[in-house]
Short mmCIF file of C-alpha atoms and ligand atoms in Angstrom, two decimals:
data_model
loop_
_atom_site.label_atom_id
_atom_site.label_comp_id
_atom_site.label_asym_id
_atom_site.label_seq_id
_atom_site.Cartn_x
_atom_site.Cartn_y
_atom_site.Cartn_z
CA MET A 8 -15.31 0.31 65.53
CA ALA A 9 -14.83 -2.85 63.43
CA THR A 10 -18.45 -3.84 64.04
CA ARG A 11 -19.82 -0.90 62.07
CA GLU A 12 -21.51 -1.84 58.81
CA PRO A 13 -19.38 -1.30 55.70
CA VAL A 14 -20.94 1.32 53.43
CA THR A 15 -20.27 2.55 49.89
CA VAL A 16 -20.87 6.11 48.72
CA ILE A 17 -21.16 6.79 44.98
CA GLY A 18 -21.05 10.47 44.08
CA LEU A 19 -18.67 12.81 45.85
CA GLY A 20 -20.08 16.23 45.15
CA ALA A 21 -20.61 18.59 48.08
CA MET A 22 -23.28 16.32 49.55
CA GLY A 23 -21.75 12.89 48.88
CA SER A 24 -18.40 14.04 50.27
CA ALA A 25 -20.09 15.24 53.48
CA MET A 26 -21.91 11.89 53.74
CA ALA A 27 -18.78 9.81 53.22
CA GLY A 28 -16.99 12.01 55.77
CA ALA A 29 -19.77 11.40 58.30
CA PHE A 30 -19.57 7.62 57.79
CA LEU A 31 -15.80 7.72 58.29
CA ALA A 32 -16.15 9.84 61.42
CA ALA A 33 -18.66 7.32 62.80
CA GLY A 34 -16.23 4.45 62.20
CA HIS A 35 -17.89 2.81 59.18
CA PRO A 36 -15.53 1.12 56.72
CA THR A 37 -16.27 3.41 53.78
CA THR A 38 -15.69 2.77 50.09
CA VAL A 39 -16.17 5.60 47.62
CA TRP A 40 -16.44 6.05 43.87
CA ASN A 41 -16.85 9.21 41.82
CA ARG A 42 -16.78 9.94 38.09
CA THR A 43 -13.99 12.42 38.77
CA PRO A 44 -11.71 10.34 41.02
CA SER A 45 -9.68 13.28 42.38
CA ARG A 46 -12.69 14.35 44.44
CA ALA A 47 -11.99 11.29 46.63
CA ASP A 48 -8.48 12.43 47.64
CA ALA A 49 -9.38 14.08 50.95
CA LEU A 50 -11.61 11.16 51.95
CA VAL A 51 -8.91 8.59 51.09
CA ALA A 52 -6.52 10.59 53.28
CA ARG A 53 -9.05 10.11 56.11
CA GLY A 54 -9.27 6.35 55.59
CA ALA A 55 -11.79 5.78 52.80
CA THR A 56 -11.11 3.19 50.10
CA LEU A 57 -11.38 4.41 46.52
CA ALA A 58 -12.94 1.66 44.39
CA ALA A 59 -11.47 1.15 40.94
CA SER A 60 -14.89 0.75 39.33
CA PRO A 61 -18.60 1.08 40.21
CA ALA A 62 -18.85 -2.74 40.33
CA GLU A 63 -16.00 -2.88 42.86
CA ALA A 64 -17.72 -0.14 44.88
CA LEU A 65 -21.00 -2.11 44.97
CA ALA A 66 -19.19 -5.30 45.99
CA ALA A 67 -17.54 -3.60 48.97
CA ALA A 68 -20.74 -3.17 51.02
CA GLY A 69 -24.29 -4.48 51.32
CA VAL A 70 -25.58 -0.92 51.22
CA THR A 71 -24.62 1.78 48.71
CA VAL A 72 -25.59 5.43 49.14
CA LEU A 73 -25.80 7.43 45.91
CA SER A 74 -25.63 11.22 45.89
CA LEU A 75 -25.67 12.46 42.30
CA VAL A 76 -27.05 15.41 40.39
CA ASP A 77 -30.06 13.34 39.23
CA TYR A 78 -31.22 9.77 38.58
CA GLN A 79 -29.83 9.74 35.02
CA ALA A 80 -26.36 9.90 36.58
CA MET A 81 -27.15 6.64 38.42
CA TYR A 82 -27.98 4.95 35.11
CA ASP A 83 -24.84 6.48 33.53
CA ILE A 84 -22.77 4.88 36.32
CA LEU A 85 -24.54 1.61 37.10
CA GLY A 86 -26.21 0.97 33.76
CA THR A 87 -22.87 0.01 32.23
CA THR A 88 -21.64 -2.25 35.07
CA ASP A 89 -22.00 -6.04 35.01
CA PRO A 90 -25.68 -6.54 35.99
CA ALA A 91 -24.58 -9.28 38.42
CA ALA A 92 -22.90 -6.55 40.51
CA LEU A 93 -26.32 -5.20 41.45
CA ASP A 94 -27.86 -8.51 42.47
CA GLY A 95 -28.77 -8.60 46.17
CA ARG A 96 -27.58 -5.03 46.87
CA VAL A 97 -29.47 -2.29 48.67
CA LEU A 98 -29.16 1.05 46.88
CA VAL A 99 -30.07 4.20 48.79
CA ASN A 100 -30.42 7.03 46.29
CA LEU A 101 -30.48 10.44 47.98
CA SER A 102 -30.35 12.40 44.71
CA SER A 103 -33.03 14.76 43.45
CA ASP A 104 -35.42 13.91 40.59
CA SER A 105 -39.14 13.70 39.90
CA PRO A 106 -41.32 11.20 41.81
CA GLU A 107 -42.05 9.35 38.57
CA ARG A 108 -38.33 8.95 37.82
CA LEU A 109 -37.90 7.44 41.31
CA ARG A 110 -40.66 4.91 40.65
CA GLU A 111 -39.06 3.96 37.32
CA ALA A 112 -35.70 3.57 39.07
CA ALA A 113 -37.18 1.25 41.72
CA ARG A 114 -38.52 -0.98 38.92
CA TRP A 115 -35.13 -0.85 37.16
CA ALA A 116 -33.31 -1.85 40.37
CA ALA A 117 -35.77 -4.68 41.07
CA GLY A 118 -35.20 -5.93 37.53
CA HIS A 119 -31.52 -6.29 38.46
CA GLY A 120 -32.21 -8.04 41.78
CA ALA A 121 -31.44 -4.91 43.83
CA GLU A 122 -33.63 -3.06 46.34
CA LEU A 123 -33.88 0.71 45.87
CA LEU A 124 -34.62 2.99 48.79
CA THR A 125 -35.26 6.57 47.76
CA GLY A 126 -34.58 9.58 49.92
CA GLY A 127 -34.89 13.34 50.01
CA ILE A 128 -32.34 14.81 52.36
CA MET A 129 -33.48 17.99 54.03
CA VAL A 130 -30.23 19.72 55.03
CA PRO A 131 -27.30 21.25 53.16
CA PRO A 132 -23.93 19.45 53.40
CA PRO A 133 -22.75 21.10 56.67
CA GLY A 134 -25.95 19.82 58.32
CA ILE A 135 -25.20 16.15 57.62
CA GLY A 136 -25.08 14.26 60.92
CA GLN A 137 -26.11 17.36 62.88
CA PRO A 138 -29.11 17.65 65.22
CA GLY A 139 -32.29 18.55 63.33
CA ALA A 140 -31.19 16.91 60.08
CA TYR A 141 -33.77 14.55 58.61
CA THR A 142 -34.39 12.61 55.41
CA PHE A 143 -37.69 11.53 53.84
CA TYR A 144 -37.25 7.86 52.89
CA SER A 145 -39.60 5.77 50.77
CA GLY A 146 -39.46 2.15 49.64
CA GLN A 147 -39.56 -1.19 51.39
CA LYS A 148 -39.46 -0.70 55.16
CA ALA A 149 -37.60 -3.98 55.84
CA ALA A 150 -34.60 -2.87 53.76
CA LEU A 151 -34.61 0.50 55.49
CA GLU A 152 -34.77 -1.05 58.94
CA ALA A 153 -31.87 -3.37 58.07
CA HIS A 154 -29.66 -0.33 57.46
CA ARG A 155 -31.32 2.22 59.76
CA ALA A 156 -28.38 2.49 62.16
CA THR A 157 -26.01 3.27 59.28
CA LEU A 158 -28.35 5.82 57.66
CA GLU A 159 -28.92 7.52 61.02
CA VAL A 160 -25.28 8.61 60.85
CA LEU A 161 -26.45 11.08 58.16
CA SER A 162 -29.71 12.26 59.67
CA ARG A 163 -32.94 11.24 61.35
CA VAL A 164 -34.64 8.55 59.24
CA ASP A 165 -38.31 9.30 58.44
CA HIS A 166 -39.98 6.49 56.50
CA ILE A 167 -43.02 7.99 54.78
CA GLY A 168 -44.31 5.03 52.76
CA THR A 169 -43.54 2.20 50.38
CA ASP A 170 -44.30 4.09 47.13
CA PRO A 171 -40.74 4.95 45.98
CA GLY A 172 -41.91 8.30 44.58
CA LEU A 173 -42.98 9.64 47.97
CA ALA A 174 -39.50 10.73 49.05
CA MET A 175 -39.36 13.30 46.25
CA LEU A 176 -43.01 14.28 46.62
CA TYR A 177 -42.30 15.36 50.21
CA TYR A 178 -38.86 16.77 49.32
CA GLN A 179 -40.24 18.89 46.48
CA ALA A 180 -43.20 20.03 48.58
CA MET A 181 -40.75 21.32 51.19
CA LEU A 182 -38.25 22.73 48.69
CA HIS A 183 -41.02 24.64 46.92
CA ILE A 184 -41.94 26.34 50.21
CA PHE A 185 -38.27 27.04 50.94
CA TRP A 186 -37.48 28.50 47.52
CA SER A 187 -40.67 30.49 47.10
CA THR A 188 -40.44 31.96 50.62
CA LEU A 189 -36.84 33.07 50.13
CA THR A 190 -37.53 34.30 46.59
CA SER A 191 -40.39 36.42 47.95
CA TYR A 192 -37.89 37.87 50.40
CA PHE A 193 -35.51 38.64 47.50
CA HIS A 194 -38.32 40.53 45.73
CA ALA A 195 -39.12 42.40 48.94
CA ALA A 196 -35.44 43.31 49.37
CA ALA A 197 -35.24 44.49 45.75
CA LEU A 198 -38.40 46.60 46.16
CA LEU A 199 -37.01 48.31 49.26
CA GLY A 200 -33.69 48.69 47.48
CA THR A 201 -35.34 50.88 44.84
CA ALA A 202 -36.07 53.35 47.67
CA GLY A 203 -32.49 53.17 48.92
CA THR A 204 -33.29 50.91 51.88
CA GLY A 205 -31.50 47.66 52.66
CA PRO A 206 -33.39 44.50 53.71
CA ALA A 207 -32.13 44.80 57.30
CA ALA A 208 -34.89 47.39 57.87
CA LEU A 209 -37.53 44.83 56.91
CA ARG A 210 -35.97 41.81 58.56
CA PRO A 211 -37.53 42.17 62.06
CA TYR A 212 -41.01 42.41 60.50
CA VAL A 213 -40.36 39.34 58.36
CA ASP A 214 -39.06 37.41 61.39
CA GLY A 215 -42.27 38.32 63.20
CA MET A 216 -44.47 37.30 60.28
CA LEU A 217 -42.80 33.91 59.83
CA ALA A 218 -43.04 33.17 63.57
CA ASP A 219 -46.70 34.29 63.61
CA LEU A 220 -47.58 32.07 60.63
CA ALA A 221 -46.44 28.98 62.53
CA SER A 222 -47.96 30.08 65.84
CA GLU A 223 -51.34 29.19 67.34
CA GLY A 224 -52.28 32.87 67.69
CA PRO A 225 -54.71 34.94 65.56
CA MET A 226 -52.02 35.27 62.86
CA GLY A 227 -51.31 31.52 62.91
CA PHE A 228 -52.31 31.10 59.29
CA LEU A 229 -50.48 27.84 58.73
CA GLY A 230 -52.75 26.13 61.22
CA ILE A 231 -55.84 27.99 59.99
CA VAL A 232 -55.35 27.16 56.30
CA THR A 233 -54.37 23.55 57.10
CA ARG A 234 -57.70 23.06 58.88
CA GLU A 235 -59.56 24.78 56.02
CA ILE A 236 -57.92 22.56 53.38
CA GLU A 237 -58.62 19.42 55.43
CA GLU A 238 -62.29 20.45 55.82
CA GLY A 239 -62.75 21.95 52.33
CA VAL A 240 -64.36 25.06 53.84
CA TYR A 241 -62.89 28.53 53.15
CA PRO A 242 -64.68 31.26 55.10
CA GLY A 243 -63.98 34.73 53.72
CA GLY A 244 -66.12 36.96 55.94
CA GLU A 245 -63.22 39.00 57.33
CA ASN A 246 -60.85 38.99 54.36
CA ASN A 247 -62.45 37.84 51.16
CA LEU A 248 -60.51 36.61 48.16
CA HIS A 249 -61.78 39.29 45.75
CA MET A 250 -60.27 41.99 47.97
CA GLN A 251 -56.97 40.05 48.01
CA ALA A 252 -57.02 39.53 44.22
CA VAL A 253 -57.24 43.33 43.85
CA GLY A 254 -54.35 43.66 46.33
CA ALA A 255 -52.26 41.15 44.34
CA GLU A 256 -52.78 43.36 41.27
CA HIS A 257 -51.35 46.30 43.25
CA ILE A 258 -48.18 44.32 44.01
CA VAL A 259 -47.64 43.71 40.27
CA HIS A 260 -47.99 47.47 39.69
CA ALA A 261 -45.61 48.27 42.54
CA PHE A 262 -42.94 45.94 41.19
CA ARG A 263 -43.41 47.15 37.61
CA ASP A 264 -43.26 50.83 38.63
CA ALA A 265 -40.09 50.10 40.60
CA GLY A 266 -38.57 48.43 37.54
CA ILE A 267 -38.01 45.06 39.21
CA ASP A 268 -38.99 41.54 38.12
CA THR A 269 -42.74 40.86 38.22
CA GLY A 270 -42.62 37.08 37.61
CA THR A 271 -43.75 35.76 40.99
CA ALA A 272 -46.15 38.66 41.60
CA THR A 273 -47.78 38.00 38.22
CA ALA A 274 -48.12 34.29 39.07
CA LEU A 275 -49.89 35.15 42.35
CA ARG A 276 -52.18 37.64 40.61
CA ARG A 277 -53.10 35.00 38.00
CA LEU A 278 -53.96 32.38 40.66
CA PHE A 279 -56.01 34.78 42.78
CA ALA A 280 -57.86 36.15 39.73
CA ALA A 281 -58.60 32.60 38.49
CA ALA A 282 -60.10 31.62 41.86
CA ASP A 283 -62.08 34.88 41.93
CA ALA A 284 -63.38 34.22 38.40
CA ALA A 285 -64.29 30.64 39.40
CA GLY A 286 -66.71 32.06 41.97
CA HIS A 287 -64.58 32.14 45.12
CA GLY A 288 -64.52 35.95 45.46
CA ALA A 289 -66.50 35.89 48.71
CA ASP A 290 -64.52 32.96 50.10
CA GLY A 291 -61.18 33.22 51.86
CA LEU A 292 -57.64 33.00 50.49
CA THR A 293 -57.48 29.23 51.00
CA SER A 294 -60.02 28.77 48.18
CA VAL A 295 -57.10 29.37 45.79
CA ILE A 296 -56.22 25.71 46.39
CA GLU A 297 -59.20 24.80 44.21
CA VAL A 298 -57.61 26.33 41.09
CA ILE A 299 -54.22 24.91 42.09
CA LYS A 300 -55.74 21.41 42.22
CA LYS A 301 -57.72 21.92 39.00
CA PRO A 302 -56.01 24.53 36.83
CA VAL A 303 -58.37 26.36 34.49
N1 NAP B 27 -26.01 20.54 48.25
C1 NAP B 27 -27.17 20.67 48.90
O1 NAP B 27 -27.41 21.63 49.64
C2 NAP B 27 -28.24 19.61 48.76
C3 NAP B 27 -29.28 19.53 49.71
C4 NAP B 27 -30.24 18.53 49.61
C5 NAP B 27 -30.17 17.65 48.53
N2 NAP B 27 -29.18 17.76 47.59
C6 NAP B 27 -29.19 16.82 46.47
O2 NAP B 27 -28.01 16.00 46.54
C7 NAP B 27 -27.58 15.66 45.22
C8 NAP B 27 -26.10 15.99 45.10
O3 NAP B 27 -25.94 17.39 45.32
P1 NAP B 27 -24.49 18.05 45.42
O4 NAP B 27 -24.69 19.36 46.09
O5 NAP B 27 -23.51 17.08 45.97
O6 NAP B 27 -24.18 18.30 43.85
P2 NAP B 27 -22.77 18.50 43.17
O7 NAP B 27 -21.77 19.05 44.13
O8 NAP B 27 -23.03 19.25 41.91
O9 NAP B 27 -22.29 17.01 42.79
C9 NAP B 27 -22.92 16.29 41.74
C10 NAP B 27 -22.40 14.86 41.73
O10 NAP B 27 -23.03 14.16 40.63
C11 NAP B 27 -22.01 13.59 39.82
N3 NAP B 27 -22.49 13.50 38.44
C12 NAP B 27 -23.20 14.45 37.77
N4 NAP B 27 -23.51 14.01 36.52
C13 NAP B 27 -22.98 12.75 36.43
C14 NAP B 27 -22.99 11.76 35.42
N5 NAP B 27 -23.60 11.97 34.24
N6 NAP B 27 -22.33 10.60 35.64
C15 NAP B 27 -21.72 10.39 36.83
N7 NAP B 27 -21.69 11.27 37.85
C16 NAP B 27 -22.32 12.44 37.65
C17 NAP B 27 -20.83 14.51 39.98
O11 NAP B 27 -19.65 13.84 39.56
P3 NAP B 27 -18.32 14.69 39.18
O12 NAP B 27 -17.65 15.03 40.48
O13 NAP B 27 -17.54 13.76 38.32
O14 NAP B 27 -18.80 15.92 38.42
C18 NAP B 27 -20.88 14.74 41.49
O15 NAP B 27 -20.40 13.62 42.19
C19 NAP B 27 -28.48 16.45 44.25
O16 NAP B 27 -29.48 15.62 43.72
C20 NAP B 27 -29.07 17.54 45.12
O17 NAP B 27 -30.35 17.97 44.66
C21 NAP B 27 -28.21 18.70 47.69
#
């Protein structure tokens, strides 16, 4: 156990606490720091060391994992420490922010002699250290490889490139699919609810649709649209976009008539209509990507 790499965790919200707990369970000497120190109590009871200051936390390990609400919180914590405390450290920030903020942060860290690895962690706290958990990492590969075994305690380590912004680009791409898919389900549940039906009646159909989308069968649209985007060709012979733009209008009417929120339905209608107006009416649905890439 004593041969495990010491690690520091800064930020003990739901996620940081789960991470520090996973390091402790794997036998890593674990130092923690949080703005609200009482959040460390349970971890200290399990063997973690509570640092008296961020500088002391950084000094306790060669690698520091940060899990904070955003990147500003990192500056709030580390921006006021003695700059010498950062020199030679590897910071692994697994907080959410925009890709551009990550790039800025990598420059800020380098200016203090530290290496910043950025990461987008793709599971909720109970998934930390569990099979299937993975994290998109970006930044210098050598620094990541030096600490790979430690970071693998949290999840699979997927290095996606040296541009420090990439971790959030991938993370936000995935989170957008996650949130918009589930929000569509909430709208569907609300629509059925206006007719006195619970979502359980719809659930088997939704399960089938989601499985079909990812399949290689005739309804395997994820594969179909991926190929179309890669090739830039959007055949619409069997289901043209104009027909679907008219259908999207009907969904707005259905939601409005039912008295439920029309926000996402209106956004879809706007995108489809814009692609139709741009001359893609006879093409397929995938042609919408053209107005997503170049908004009119
Ligand atoms: N929870 C999830 O399911 C999940 C999944 C994937 C990624 N993430 C990402 O992981 C990060 C942490 O999420 P979480 O669920 O742990 O959030 P959380 O429970 O709200 O914890 C937020 C953490 O940020 C600290 N913090 C906020 N503002 C601060 C400031 N100005 N100065 C110092 N510390 C500050 C908080 O300190 P205090 O305790 O003092 O308030 C706390 O440690 C986020 O970026 C989130 O997007 C979360």
